[in-house]
Amino acid sequence: MLVGMMGVGKTTVGRIASNRLGHPLIDSDVVIEERTGRTVREIFETDGEPAFRALETEMLLEALASPEPSVIVAAGGVVLDPANRRALSAADARVVWLVAEPMTLAERVERGGHRPLLDGDPAATLQRMWDERQPLYREVADAVVSVDNRSPQEVVEAVLR
Ligand code: S3P
């Protein structure tokens, strides 16, 4: 299970790890878009953030309950809900927190797409989110892996270790 901030590379690392391990990839945002037939942005715009967060929780609990060994990419905001954090801690899953400097994240994230929360000032928003979420990711993490100055392959090696 990969957790971490927007733009840290959870999806890229998850894809490579899933290929390496031969386990299916469960990527929260992708599953939400497939199931609802709508984009993350559309869900935020029409139903609002709380509705999106509820879907996020549903996907998390379903992924954690999956009997098949899997690589799970959690949505970035999954740690905000205390019930989700309890589920992550209680589950039989190894939770790896991918970490980057907030400035690295700001350089990486693309505008538009599935991150409507970053539409305004991405650098300031990411810094605020980092301050808020850092202790929450730490609470659920079994391991912490830095992505700064590492290629995706190197990050995967560290995650698998
Ligand atoms: C969010 C992260 C996004 C997406 C949504 C909200 C967040 O996914 O779920 O825009 O609050 O951290 P990524 O973690 O793939 O960027």
Short mmCIF file of C-alpha atoms and ligand atoms in Angstrom, two decimals:
data_model
loop_
_atom_site.label_atom_id
_atom_site.label_comp_id
_atom_site.label_asym_id
_atom_site.label_seq_id
_atom_site.Cartn_x
_atom_site.Cartn_y
_atom_site.Cartn_z
CA MET A 1 0.00 0.00 0.00
CA LEU A 2 1.45 3.33 -1.07
CA VAL A 3 0.42 6.54 0.63
CA GLY A 4 1.69 10.09 0.24
CA MET A 5 1.08 13.53 -1.15
CA MET A 6 -0.19 14.44 -4.59
CA GLY A 7 2.61 14.36 -7.13
CA VAL A 8 4.96 12.16 -5.11
CA GLY A 9 4.72 9.40 -7.73
CA LYS A 10 2.44 6.83 -6.08
CA THR A 11 0.85 5.78 -9.38
CA THR A 12 4.17 5.44 -11.26
CA VAL A 13 5.83 3.54 -8.42
CA GLY A 14 2.72 1.40 -7.91
CA ARG A 15 2.66 0.38 -11.58
CA ILE A 16 6.31 -0.67 -11.59
CA ALA A 17 5.97 -2.51 -8.25
CA SER A 18 2.86 -4.31 -9.47
CA ASN A 19 4.74 -5.53 -12.57
CA ARG A 20 7.76 -6.55 -10.53
CA LEU A 21 5.70 -8.49 -7.99
CA GLY A 22 3.16 -9.84 -10.48
CA HIS A 23 0.35 -8.60 -8.23
CA PRO A 24 -2.62 -6.59 -9.50
CA LEU A 25 -2.59 -2.83 -9.05
CA ILE A 26 -5.51 -1.19 -7.27
CA ASP A 27 -5.22 2.56 -7.85
CA SER A 28 -7.91 4.43 -5.92
CA ASP A 29 -8.47 7.34 -8.31
CA VAL A 30 -8.53 5.03 -11.33
CA VAL A 31 -11.03 2.68 -9.68
CA ILE A 32 -13.23 5.63 -8.67
CA GLU A 33 -13.24 6.97 -12.24
CA GLU A 34 -13.98 3.52 -13.71
CA ARG A 35 -16.79 2.77 -11.28
CA THR A 36 -18.54 6.13 -11.43
CA GLY A 37 -17.89 6.77 -15.12
CA ARG A 38 -16.87 10.28 -14.10
CA THR A 39 -13.53 11.99 -13.62
CA VAL A 40 -12.27 12.94 -10.16
CA ARG A 41 -12.61 16.58 -11.22
CA GLU A 42 -16.26 16.11 -12.23
CA ILE A 43 -17.04 14.45 -8.89
CA PHE A 44 -15.44 17.37 -6.99
CA GLU A 45 -17.29 19.91 -9.12
CA THR A 46 -20.76 18.35 -9.08
CA ASP A 47 -20.92 16.51 -5.76
CA GLY A 48 -18.26 18.30 -3.73
CA GLU A 49 -15.23 17.16 -1.79
CA PRO A 50 -17.12 15.26 0.99
CA ALA A 51 -18.76 13.02 -1.64
CA PHE A 52 -15.36 12.33 -3.20
CA ARG A 53 -13.88 11.53 0.22
CA ALA A 54 -16.70 9.02 0.84
CA LEU A 55 -15.82 7.23 -2.42
CA GLU A 56 -12.17 7.29 -1.41
CA THR A 57 -13.04 5.56 1.89
CA GLU A 58 -15.17 2.98 0.09
CA MET A 59 -12.28 2.15 -2.26
CA LEU A 60 -9.81 1.95 0.61
CA LEU A 61 -11.91 -0.48 2.64
CA GLU A 62 -12.62 -2.59 -0.42
CA ALA A 63 -8.94 -2.72 -1.39
CA LEU A 64 -7.90 -3.62 2.16
CA ALA A 65 -10.47 -6.43 2.19
CA SER A 66 -9.20 -7.89 -1.10
CA PRO A 67 -8.17 -11.52 -0.49
CA GLU A 68 -5.65 -11.40 -3.34
CA PRO A 69 -2.17 -9.95 -2.65
CA SER A 70 -2.20 -6.57 -4.39
CA VAL A 71 -0.31 -3.32 -4.77
CA ILE A 72 -2.66 -0.60 -3.56
CA VAL A 73 -2.23 3.07 -4.44
CA ALA A 74 -4.26 5.02 -1.89
CA ALA A 75 -5.60 8.44 -2.79
CA GLY A 76 -3.52 11.26 -1.32
CA GLY A 77 -6.25 12.42 1.05
CA VAL A 78 -7.10 9.02 2.48
CA VAL A 79 -5.36 9.71 5.80
CA LEU A 80 -7.57 12.71 6.62
CA ASP A 81 -10.36 10.54 8.03
CA PRO A 82 -9.49 9.01 11.44
CA ALA A 83 -11.57 5.92 10.60
CA ASN A 84 -9.44 5.37 7.48
CA ARG A 85 -6.28 5.69 9.55
CA ARG A 86 -7.60 3.10 12.00
CA ALA A 87 -8.44 0.76 9.09
CA LEU A 88 -4.94 1.21 7.64
CA SER A 89 -3.29 0.46 10.97
CA ALA A 90 -5.47 -2.56 11.66
CA ALA A 91 -5.20 -4.10 8.17
CA ASP A 92 -2.80 -6.81 7.21
CA ALA A 93 -1.08 -4.45 4.76
CA ARG A 94 2.41 -2.97 4.62
CA VAL A 95 1.93 0.78 4.35
CA VAL A 96 4.79 2.63 2.64
CA TRP A 97 4.80 6.43 2.82
CA LEU A 98 6.46 8.07 -0.18
CA VAL A 99 7.95 11.41 0.82
CA ALA A 100 9.26 14.39 -1.16
CA GLU A 101 10.08 17.97 -0.35
CA PRO A 102 6.95 20.12 -0.93
CA MET A 103 8.94 22.11 -3.53
CA THR A 104 9.66 18.91 -5.46
CA LEU A 105 5.93 18.18 -5.48
CA ALA A 106 5.09 21.68 -6.71
CA GLU A 107 7.51 21.26 -9.61
CA ARG A 108 6.04 17.91 -10.56
CA VAL A 109 2.30 18.36 -10.44
CA GLU A 110 0.59 19.21 -13.67
CA ARG A 111 -2.18 21.74 -13.72
CA GLY A 112 -5.73 20.58 -14.42
CA GLY A 113 -6.38 16.86 -14.50
CA HIS A 114 -7.52 15.02 -11.41
CA ARG A 115 -6.26 17.54 -8.84
CA PRO A 116 -8.80 20.37 -8.62
CA LEU A 117 -7.53 21.28 -5.14
CA LEU A 118 -4.34 22.55 -6.80
CA ASP A 119 -6.06 24.87 -9.28
CA GLY A 120 -5.13 28.05 -7.41
CA ASP A 121 -1.59 28.30 -6.04
CA PRO A 122 -0.18 24.74 -6.10
CA ALA A 123 3.00 25.50 -4.13
CA ALA A 124 1.15 27.17 -1.24
CA THR A 125 -1.59 24.53 -1.19
CA LEU A 126 0.93 21.69 -1.17
CA GLN A 127 2.84 23.32 1.69
CA ARG A 128 -0.37 23.70 3.73
CA MET A 129 -1.41 20.11 2.98
CA TRP A 130 2.05 18.87 3.89
CA ASP A 131 1.88 20.63 7.27
CA GLU A 132 -1.55 19.15 7.93
CA ARG A 133 -0.97 15.64 6.62
CA GLN A 134 2.61 14.87 7.58
CA PRO A 135 1.71 13.59 11.10
CA LEU A 136 -1.20 11.62 9.64
CA TYR A 137 0.92 9.77 7.08
CA ARG A 138 3.48 9.12 9.79
CA GLU A 139 0.78 7.62 12.01
CA VAL A 140 -0.13 4.92 9.46
CA ALA A 141 3.27 4.26 7.86
CA ASP A 142 5.17 1.01 8.40
CA ALA A 143 8.04 2.39 6.30
CA VAL A 144 9.07 5.75 4.87
CA VAL A 145 10.76 6.08 1.47
CA SER A 146 12.15 9.34 0.13
CA VAL A 147 11.74 9.95 -3.60
CA ASP A 148 14.02 13.00 -3.73
CA ASN A 149 16.92 12.45 -6.17
CA ARG A 150 15.81 8.91 -6.94
CA SER A 151 14.52 7.44 -10.20
CA PRO A 152 11.15 5.63 -10.07
CA GLN A 153 13.04 2.30 -10.33
CA GLU A 154 15.22 3.23 -7.36
CA VAL A 155 12.14 4.19 -5.37
CA VAL A 156 10.55 0.81 -6.21
CA GLU A 157 13.68 -1.00 -5.01
CA ALA A 158 13.52 0.90 -1.72
CA VAL A 159 9.79 0.20 -1.36
CA LEU A 160 10.28 -3.51 -1.94
CA ARG A 161 13.16 -3.61 0.57
C1 S3P B 1 -6.09 14.36 -3.61
C2 S3P B 1 -5.22 13.63 -4.39
C3 S3P B 1 -5.52 13.25 -5.77
C4 S3P B 1 -7.03 13.06 -5.97
C5 S3P B 1 -7.76 14.29 -5.52
C6 S3P B 1 -7.46 14.70 -4.08
C7 S3P B 1 -5.67 14.78 -2.25
O1 S3P B 1 -4.87 12.02 -6.10
O2 S3P B 1 -7.47 11.95 -5.26
O3 S3P B 1 -7.46 15.35 -6.39
O4 S3P B 1 -6.48 15.37 -1.50
O5 S3P B 1 -4.49 14.54 -1.89
P1 S3P B 1 -3.26 11.82 -6.17
O6 S3P B 1 -2.80 11.47 -4.79
O7 S3P B 1 -3.11 10.72 -7.15
O8 S3P B 1 -2.68 13.09 -6.65
#
